[in-house]
PDB file of C-alpha atoms in Angstrom:
ATOM      1  CA  ASP D  97       5.383 -15.068   0.898  1.00 82.00           C
ATOM      2  CA  SER D  98       4.441 -12.420  -1.671  1.00 84.00           C
ATOM      3  CA  GLY D  99       7.404 -13.145  -3.924  1.00 92.00           C
ATOM      4  CA  VAL D 100       8.747  -9.610  -3.555  1.00 96.00           C
ATOM      5  CA  THR D 101      12.146  -9.494  -1.882  1.00 96.00           C
ATOM      6  CA  GLN D 102      13.542  -6.466  -0.137  1.00 97.00           C
ATOM      7  CA  THR D 103      17.018  -6.138   1.289  1.00 97.00           C
ATOM      8  CA  PRO D 104      18.167  -5.340   3.831  1.00 97.00           C
ATOM      9  CA  LYS D 105      15.369  -5.925   6.344  1.00 96.00           C
ATOM     10  CA  HIS D 106      16.869  -3.550   8.873  1.00 97.00           C
ATOM     11  CA  LEU D 107      19.288  -0.690   8.435  1.00 97.00           C
ATOM     12  CA  ILE D 108      20.736   1.644  11.028  1.00 98.00           C
ATOM     13  CA  THR D 109      22.784   4.563   9.847  1.00 97.00           C
ATOM     14  CA  ALA D 110      23.885   8.014  10.906  1.00 98.00           C
ATOM     15  CA  THR D 111      22.559  11.369   9.798  1.00 98.00           C
ATOM     16  CA  GLY D 112      24.161  12.670   6.627  1.00 98.00           C
ATOM     17  CA  GLN D 113      24.848   9.214   5.267  1.00 98.00           C
ATOM     18  CA  ARG D 114      23.590   7.577   2.080  1.00 98.00           C
ATOM     19  CA  VAL D 115      21.912   4.188   1.805  1.00 98.00           C
ATOM     20  CA  THR D 116      20.537   1.998  -0.967  1.00 98.00           C
ATOM     21  CA  LEU D 117      17.465  -0.158  -0.555  1.00 98.00           C
ATOM     22  CA  ARG D 118      16.990  -2.997  -2.969  1.00 98.00           C
ATOM     23  CA  CYS D 119      13.848  -4.629  -4.283  1.00 98.00           C
ATOM     24  CA  SER D 120      13.383  -7.722  -6.431  1.00 97.00           C
ATOM     25  CA  PRO D 121       9.827  -7.871  -7.787  1.00 96.00           C
ATOM     26  CA  ARG D 122       7.824 -11.022  -8.312  1.00 94.00           C
ATOM     27  CA  SER D 123       8.907 -12.994 -11.336  1.00 92.00           C
ATOM     28  CA  GLY D 124       7.388 -11.413 -14.425  1.00 88.00           C
ATOM     29  CA  ASP D 125       6.119  -8.268 -12.709  1.00 91.00           C
ATOM     30  CA  LEU D 126       7.052  -5.194 -14.697  1.00 90.00           C
ATOM     31  CA  SER D 127       5.787  -2.514 -12.349  1.00 90.00           C
ATOM     32  CA  VAL D 128       7.532  -1.532  -9.112  1.00 93.00           C
ATOM     33  CA  TYR D 129       6.276   0.912  -6.496  1.00 93.00           C
ATOM     34  CA  TRP D 130       8.121   2.427  -3.549  1.00 96.00           C
ATOM     35  CA  TYR D 131       6.337   3.594  -0.400  1.00 95.00           C
ATOM     36  CA  GLN D 132       7.449   5.191   2.841  1.00 96.00           C
ATOM     37  CA  GLN D 133       5.564   4.384   6.033  1.00 94.00           C
ATOM     38  CA  SER D 134       6.292   6.523   9.037  1.00 90.00           C
ATOM     39  CA  LEU D 135       4.284   6.840  12.228  1.00 79.00           C
ATOM     40  CA  ASP D 136       3.014  10.320  11.565  1.00 63.00           C
ATOM     41  CA  GLN D 137       2.403  10.155   7.817  1.00 65.00           C
ATOM     42  CA  GLY D 138       0.980   6.751   7.053  1.00 76.00           C
ATOM     43  CA  LEU D 139       1.824   5.024   3.775  1.00 88.00           C
ATOM     44  CA  GLN D 140       3.199   7.597   1.357  1.00 91.00           C
ATOM     45  CA  PHE D 141       3.654   6.833  -2.315  1.00 91.00           C
ATOM     46  CA  LEU D 142       7.145   7.765  -3.474  1.00 94.00           C
ATOM     47  CA  ILE D 143       7.639   6.587  -7.038  1.00 94.00           C
ATOM     48  CA  GLN D 144       6.627   3.960  -9.593  1.00 92.00           C
ATOM     49  CA  TYR D 145       8.618   2.336 -12.364  1.00 93.00           C
ATOM     50  CA  TYR D 146       7.336   0.298 -15.237  1.00 90.00           C
ATOM     51  CA  ASN D 147       9.705  -1.827 -17.293  1.00 91.00           C
ATOM     52  CA  GLY D 148      12.656   0.367 -16.480  1.00 94.00           C
ATOM     53  CA  GLU D 149      11.032   3.742 -16.899  1.00 93.00           C
ATOM     54  CA  GLU D 150       9.653   6.124 -14.317  1.00 93.00           C
ATOM     55  CA  ARG D 151       5.857   6.045 -14.518  1.00 89.00           C
ATOM     56  CA  ALA D 152       4.556   8.117 -11.626  1.00 88.00           C
ATOM     57  CA  LYS D 153       6.058  10.287  -8.940  1.00 90.00           C
ATOM     58  CA  GLY D 154       4.640  11.015  -5.526  1.00 89.00           C
ATOM     59  CA  ASN D 155       5.998  12.864  -2.529  1.00 84.00           C
ATOM     60  CA  ILE D 156       9.602  11.883  -3.093  1.00 93.00           C
ATOM     61  CA  LEU D 157      12.249  14.200  -1.739  1.00 94.00           C
ATOM     62  CA  GLU D 158      15.038  15.478  -3.984  1.00 96.00           C
ATOM     63  CA  ARG D 159      17.503  13.688  -1.696  1.00 97.00           C
ATOM     64  CA  PHE D 160      15.872  10.429  -2.745  1.00 97.00           C
ATOM     65  CA  SER D 161      16.206   8.753  -6.112  1.00 97.00           C
ATOM     66  CA  ALA D 162      15.283   5.429  -7.590  1.00 97.00           C
ATOM     67  CA  GLN D 163      15.804   3.359 -10.675  1.00 97.00           C
ATOM     68  CA  GLN D 164      14.681   0.098 -12.186  1.00 97.00           C
ATOM     69  CA  PHE D 165      17.266  -2.015 -13.924  1.00 97.00           C
ATOM     70  CA  PRO D 166      16.950  -4.189 -17.058  1.00 96.00           C
ATOM     71  CA  ASP D 167      16.484  -7.288 -14.886  1.00 95.00           C
ATOM     72  CA  LEU D 168      13.549  -5.375 -13.299  1.00 95.00           C
ATOM     73  CA  HIS D 169      14.981  -5.119  -9.830  1.00 96.00           C
ATOM     74  CA  SER D 170      14.798  -1.655  -8.348  1.00 98.00           C
ATOM     75  CA  GLU D 171      16.872   0.405  -5.970  1.00 98.00           C
ATOM     76  CA  LEU D 172      15.866   3.351  -3.823  1.00 98.00           C
ATOM     77  CA  ASN D 173      18.748   5.645  -2.913  1.00 98.00           C
ATOM     78  CA  LEU D 174      18.415   7.880   0.114  1.00 98.00           C
ATOM     79  CA  SER D 175      21.102  10.496   0.683  1.00 97.00           C
ATOM     80  CA  SER D 176      21.933  13.188   3.235  1.00 97.00           C
ATOM     81  CA  LEU D 177      19.811  11.245   5.659  1.00 98.00           C
ATOM     82  CA  GLU D 178      17.919  13.037   8.401  1.00 97.00           C
ATOM     83  CA  LEU D 179      16.326  11.722  11.578  1.00 96.00           C
ATOM     84  CA  GLY D 180      12.918  12.212   9.977  1.00 93.00           C
ATOM     85  CA  ASP D 181      13.773   9.735   7.235  1.00 95.00           C
ATOM     86  CA  SER D 182      13.485   6.923   9.754  1.00 96.00           C
ATOM     87  CA  ALA D 183      10.625   4.803   8.464  1.00 96.00           C
ATOM     88  CA  LEU D 184       9.574   1.505   6.971  1.00 96.00           C
ATOM     89  CA  TYR D 185      10.192   1.520   3.237  1.00 97.00           C
ATOM     90  CA  PHE D 186       8.087  -0.815   1.156  1.00 96.00           C
ATOM     91  CA  CYS D 187       8.517  -2.014  -2.359  1.00 96.00           C
ATOM     92  CA  ALA D 188       5.537  -3.459  -4.198  1.00 94.00           C
ATOM     93  CA  SER D 189       5.193  -5.002  -7.629  1.00 92.00           C
ATOM     94  CA  SER D 190       2.341  -5.767  -9.970  1.00 87.00           C
ATOM     95  CA  PRO D 191       2.256  -7.730 -13.220  1.00 80.00           C
ATOM     96  CA  VAL D 192       1.356  -5.028 -15.689  1.00 67.00           C
ATOM     97  CA  THR D 193       0.486  -1.415 -15.465  1.00 55.00           C
ATOM     98  CA  GLY D 194      -2.430  -1.701 -17.839  1.00 56.00           C
ATOM     99  CA  ALA D 195      -5.017  -3.131 -15.485  1.00 63.00           C
ATOM    100  CA  LEU D 196      -6.812  -1.307 -12.709  1.00 66.00           C
ATOM    101  CA  ASN D 197      -7.740  -4.512 -10.938  1.00 70.00           C
ATOM    102  CA  THR D 198      -4.246  -5.778 -10.455  1.00 75.00           C
ATOM    103  CA  GLU D 199      -3.280  -5.746  -6.833  1.00 80.00           C
ATOM    104  CA  ALA D 200       0.199  -4.790  -5.773  1.00 85.00           C
ATOM    105  CA  PHE D 201       2.222  -7.415  -3.927  1.00 90.00           C
ATOM    106  CA  PHE D 202       4.329  -6.009  -1.139  1.00 93.00           C
ATOM    107  CA  GLY D 203       7.723  -6.979   0.145  1.00 95.00           C
ATOM    108  CA  GLN D 204       8.444  -7.280   3.848  1.00 94.00           C
ATOM    109  CA  GLY D 205       9.860  -3.778   3.950  1.00 95.00           C
ATOM    110  CA  THR D 206      13.162  -2.279   5.008  1.00 97.00           C
ATOM    111  CA  ARG D 207      13.143  -0.619   8.395  1.00 96.00           C
ATOM    112  CA  LEU D 208      15.508   2.327   8.272  1.00 97.00           C
ATOM    113  CA  THR D 209      16.639   3.954  11.479  1.00 97.00           C
ATOM    114  CA  VAL D 210      18.656   7.146  11.248  1.00 97.00           C
ATOM    115  CA  VAL D 211      20.543   8.010  14.422  1.00 97.00           C
TER     116      VAL D 211
ATOM    117  CA  ALA U  25      -5.748  14.550  -7.306  1.00 57.00           C
ATOM    118  CA  GLN U  26      -7.291  11.653  -5.526  1.00 62.00           C
ATOM    119  CA  LYS U  27      -7.723  11.288  -1.811  1.00 88.00           C
ATOM    120  CA  ILE U  28      -8.635   8.328   0.381  1.00 94.00           C
ATOM    121  CA  THR U  29     -10.103   8.963   3.807  1.00 95.00           C
ATOM    122  CA  GLN U  30     -10.334   6.515   6.672  1.00 95.00           C
ATOM    123  CA  THR U  31     -11.927   8.329   9.578  1.00 94.00           C
ATOM    124  CA  GLN U  32     -11.591   5.614  12.226  1.00 92.00           C
ATOM    125  CA  PRO U  33      -8.098   5.562  13.705  1.00 90.00           C
ATOM    126  CA  GLY U  34      -8.905   2.572  15.902  1.00 93.00           C
ATOM    127  CA  MET U  35     -11.705   0.125  16.555  1.00 94.00           C
ATOM    128  CA  PHE U  36     -12.425  -2.630  19.040  1.00 96.00           C
ATOM    129  CA  VAL U  37     -14.528  -5.656  18.159  1.00 97.00           C
ATOM    130  CA  GLN U  38     -15.563  -8.709  20.113  1.00 97.00           C
ATOM    131  CA  GLU U  39     -14.430 -12.057  18.797  1.00 97.00           C
ATOM    132  CA  LYS U  40     -16.982 -13.657  16.433  1.00 97.00           C
ATOM    133  CA  GLU U  41     -18.725 -10.345  15.773  1.00 97.00           C
ATOM    134  CA  ALA U  42     -18.634  -8.323  12.558  1.00 97.00           C
ATOM    135  CA  VAL U  43     -16.862  -5.016  12.118  1.00 97.00           C
ATOM    136  CA  THR U  44     -17.165  -2.376   9.401  1.00 97.00           C
ATOM    137  CA  LEU U  45     -14.217  -0.204   8.439  1.00 98.00           C
ATOM    138  CA  ASP U  46     -15.042   3.008   6.658  1.00 97.00           C
ATOM    139  CA  CYS U  47     -13.354   4.291   3.540  1.00 97.00           C
ATOM    140  CA  THR U  48     -14.343   7.201   1.373  1.00 97.00           C
ATOM    141  CA  TYR U  49     -12.525   8.427  -1.664  1.00 95.00           C
ATOM    142  CA  ASP U  50     -12.466  11.455  -3.850  1.00 93.00           C
ATOM    143  CA  THR U  51     -11.813  11.190  -7.553  1.00 90.00           C
ATOM    144  CA  SER U  52     -13.043  12.667 -10.800  1.00 89.00           C
ATOM    145  CA  ASP U  53     -12.033   9.561 -12.723  1.00 87.00           C
ATOM    146  CA  GLN U  54     -14.691   7.150 -13.971  1.00 88.00           C
ATOM    147  CA  SER U  55     -12.375   4.157 -13.985  1.00 87.00           C
ATOM    148  CA  TYR U  56     -10.587   3.203 -10.823  1.00 89.00           C
ATOM    149  CA  GLY U  57      -9.921   0.254  -8.582  1.00 90.00           C
ATOM    150  CA  LEU U  58     -10.372   0.007  -4.832  1.00 94.00           C
ATOM    151  CA  PHE U  59      -8.355  -2.289  -2.594  1.00 94.00           C
ATOM    152  CA  TRP U  60      -8.105  -3.236   1.039  1.00 96.00           C
ATOM    153  CA  TYR U  61      -4.859  -4.369   2.632  1.00 95.00           C
ATOM    154  CA  LYS U  62      -4.127  -5.757   6.084  1.00 96.00           C
ATOM    155  CA  GLN U  63      -0.938  -4.976   7.970  1.00 94.00           C
ATOM    156  CA  PRO U  64      -0.404  -7.143  11.074  1.00 93.00           C
ATOM    157  CA  SER U  65       2.097  -6.180  13.748  1.00 91.00           C
ATOM    158  CA  SER U  66       4.785  -8.078  11.862  1.00 89.00           C
ATOM    159  CA  GLY U  67       4.626  -5.333   9.242  1.00 88.00           C
ATOM    160  CA  GLU U  68       3.874  -7.068   5.963  1.00 90.00           C
ATOM    161  CA  MET U  69       1.117  -5.761   3.691  1.00 92.00           C
ATOM    162  CA  ILE U  70      -1.442  -8.414   2.784  1.00 93.00           C
ATOM    163  CA  PHE U  71      -3.948  -7.925  -0.039  1.00 92.00           C
ATOM    164  CA  LEU U  72      -7.521  -8.705   1.049  1.00 95.00           C
ATOM    165  CA  ILE U  73     -10.078  -7.666  -1.536  1.00 94.00           C
ATOM    166  CA  TYR U  74     -10.644  -5.654  -4.713  1.00 92.00           C
ATOM    167  CA  GLN U  75     -13.592  -3.709  -6.145  1.00 93.00           C
ATOM    168  CA  GLY U  76     -13.666  -2.145  -9.590  1.00 90.00           C
ATOM    169  CA  SER U  77     -15.522   1.077 -10.223  1.00 90.00           C
ATOM    170  CA  TYR U  78     -17.678  -0.610 -12.858  1.00 90.00           C
ATOM    171  CA  ASP U  79     -18.407  -3.713 -10.825  1.00 88.00           C
ATOM    172  CA  GLU U  80     -22.108  -3.869 -10.065  1.00 87.00           C
ATOM    173  CA  GLN U  81     -21.847  -6.455  -7.340  1.00 92.00           C
ATOM    174  CA  ASN U  82     -20.049  -6.002  -4.066  1.00 94.00           C
ATOM    175  CA  ALA U  83     -16.836  -7.988  -3.839  1.00 93.00           C
ATOM    176  CA  THR U  84     -16.526 -10.814  -1.329  1.00 95.00           C
ATOM    177  CA  GLU U  85     -13.534 -12.905  -0.304  1.00 94.00           C
ATOM    178  CA  GLY U  86     -14.244 -15.379   2.455  1.00 96.00           C
ATOM    179  CA  ARG U  87     -15.002 -13.394   5.629  1.00 97.00           C
ATOM    180  CA  TYR U  88     -14.249 -10.117   3.874  1.00 97.00           C
ATOM    181  CA  SER U  89     -16.828  -8.185   1.924  1.00 97.00           C
ATOM    182  CA  LEU U  90     -16.740  -4.730   0.435  1.00 96.00           C
ATOM    183  CA  ASN U  91     -19.775  -2.478   0.714  1.00 95.00           C
ATOM    184  CA  PHE U  92     -19.365  -0.362  -2.406  1.00 95.00           C
ATOM    185  CA  GLN U  93     -21.567   2.708  -2.759  1.00 95.00           C
ATOM    186  CA  LYS U  94     -20.346   4.479  -5.852  1.00 94.00           C
ATOM    187  CA  ALA U  95     -22.608   7.506  -5.629  1.00 93.00           C
ATOM    188  CA  ARG U  96     -21.410   8.161  -2.097  1.00 95.00           C
ATOM    189  CA  LYS U  97     -17.814   7.293  -3.059  1.00 95.00           C
ATOM    190  CA  SER U  98     -17.476   4.865  -0.225  1.00 96.00           C
ATOM    191  CA  ALA U  99     -15.916   1.406  -0.098  1.00 97.00           C
ATOM    192  CA  ASN U 100     -16.340   0.051   3.394  1.00 97.00           C
ATOM    193  CA  LEU U 101     -14.755  -3.240   4.419  1.00 98.00           C
ATOM    194  CA  VAL U 102     -16.833  -5.661   6.453  1.00 98.00           C
ATOM    195  CA  ILE U 103     -15.061  -8.389   8.383  1.00 98.00           C
ATOM    196  CA  SER U 104     -17.492 -11.034   9.583  1.00 97.00           C
ATOM    197  CA  ALA U 105     -16.986 -13.483  12.457  1.00 97.00           C
ATOM    198  CA  SER U 106     -13.897 -11.657  13.717  1.00 97.00           C
ATOM    199  CA  GLN U 107     -10.967 -13.726  14.901  1.00 97.00           C
ATOM    200  CA  LEU U 108      -8.087 -12.783  17.168  1.00 97.00           C
ATOM    201  CA  GLY U 109      -5.793 -12.978  14.147  1.00 97.00           C
ATOM    202  CA  ASP U 110      -7.736 -10.165  12.520  1.00 98.00           C
ATOM    203  CA  SER U 111      -6.140  -7.679  14.904  1.00 97.00           C
ATOM    204  CA  ALA U 112      -4.104  -5.482  12.579  1.00 96.00           C
ATOM    205  CA  MET U 113      -3.997  -2.197  10.710  1.00 95.00           C
ATOM    206  CA  TYR U 114      -6.268  -2.050   7.670  1.00 96.00           C
ATOM    207  CA  PHE U 115      -5.646   0.215   4.711  1.00 96.00           C
ATOM    208  CA  CYS U 116      -7.983   1.282   1.955  1.00 96.00           C
ATOM    209  CA  ALA U 117      -6.303   2.057  -1.353  1.00 94.00           C
ATOM    210  CA  MET U 118      -7.259   3.270  -4.810  1.00 92.00           C
ATOM    211  CA  ARG U 119      -5.625   2.827  -8.171  1.00 87.00           C
ATOM    212  CA  ASP U 120      -6.330   5.593 -10.659  1.00 79.00           C
ATOM    213  CA  PRO U 121      -6.212   5.407 -14.476  1.00 74.00           C
ATOM    214  CA  ASP U 122      -2.541   6.408 -14.298  1.00 72.00           C
ATOM    215  CA  TYR U 123      -2.091   3.249 -12.188  1.00 73.00           C
ATOM    216  CA  LYS U 124      -0.771   5.075  -9.163  1.00 79.00           C
ATOM    217  CA  LEU U 125      -1.859   3.242  -5.999  1.00 84.00           C
ATOM    218  CA  SER U 126      -2.649   5.601  -3.107  1.00 89.00           C
ATOM    219  CA  PHE U 127      -3.488   4.642   0.467  1.00 93.00           C
ATOM    220  CA  GLY U 128      -5.613   5.992   3.278  1.00 94.00           C
ATOM    221  CA  ALA U 129      -4.255   6.592   6.782  1.00 92.00           C
ATOM    222  CA  GLY U 130      -5.393   3.209   8.028  1.00 94.00           C
ATOM    223  CA  THR U 131      -7.616   1.860  10.806  1.00 95.00           C
ATOM    224  CA  THR U 132      -6.302  -0.240  13.670  1.00 95.00           C
ATOM    225  CA  VAL U 133      -8.596  -3.123  14.587  1.00 97.00           C
ATOM    226  CA  THR U 134      -8.268  -4.876  17.921  1.00 97.00           C
ATOM    227  CA  VAL U 135     -10.244  -8.078  18.401  1.00 97.00           C
ATOM    228  CA  ARG U 136     -11.128  -8.878  22.011  1.00 97.00           C
ATOM    229  CA  ALA U 137     -11.587 -12.443  23.255  1.00 95.00           C
TER     230      ALA U 137
END
C-alpha cells in the first residue's frame, strides 16, 4: 500500500458527462501529480500541484481541470467526456518538490470508461 | 523538453536468468533523477530504483540494478535471477529540475518457467 488513495476505483459514464476523480496523497506529501494511461499513449503527465498551487502542466486538455485543496487532497475534473478519454488515471504524491531523488508514490488508479 | 525512450515493447526471459531493459533519455539539464517503476497486471505503479545524475556509482536494490551511462544518456535496468512475479510492464522515468516526472512508453517483460 503506497499510502495514496484514489476514488473511485472504477467509473463508467456516458459521453458528454462530467466526472470528478479524487486523490488523497500520502500523509505529509505536498506534491501531487496526475497522469493518464491509455493503451495507445502510455503514461501521460497531466498536471502537478505543490502545496495548493499549480506547479507544472503537461498535455492536459482544456476540458480537464484540477485543483489541490488546503488539506492537500486533489481533484481532477473531466468534462464533456469523449470515448477517447477512457483510460486509467493515476494520482501520485511525493514529499517535497525540492528534491530530484524523491520518488513519486502512486495510487491504485481510477479506471474511467466512457460509453 | 525532455524525452524518455524505451525501444523494447516486449521481452521474454527464462526464469532465473537476467534481463536488461533499455532506457535512453534526452535532456539538456545537468541535474536530473532517473527512476524505474514496475506495473503488474493489477495496475499499480511500484517504485523500483533511483539514480541521480551526479551519482558516480550505479544504483542497486536487491535484484535490480541500474546501468547508468551518463555520456550515452542511458539508464538501463537489469533484473537478475528473474522470477515469475517479475512479469509486468516496466517504465523508465526522469525528473527534471522543475520536478516534473516524465515516463517512457514502457517495456512488457514476460518471464517463462
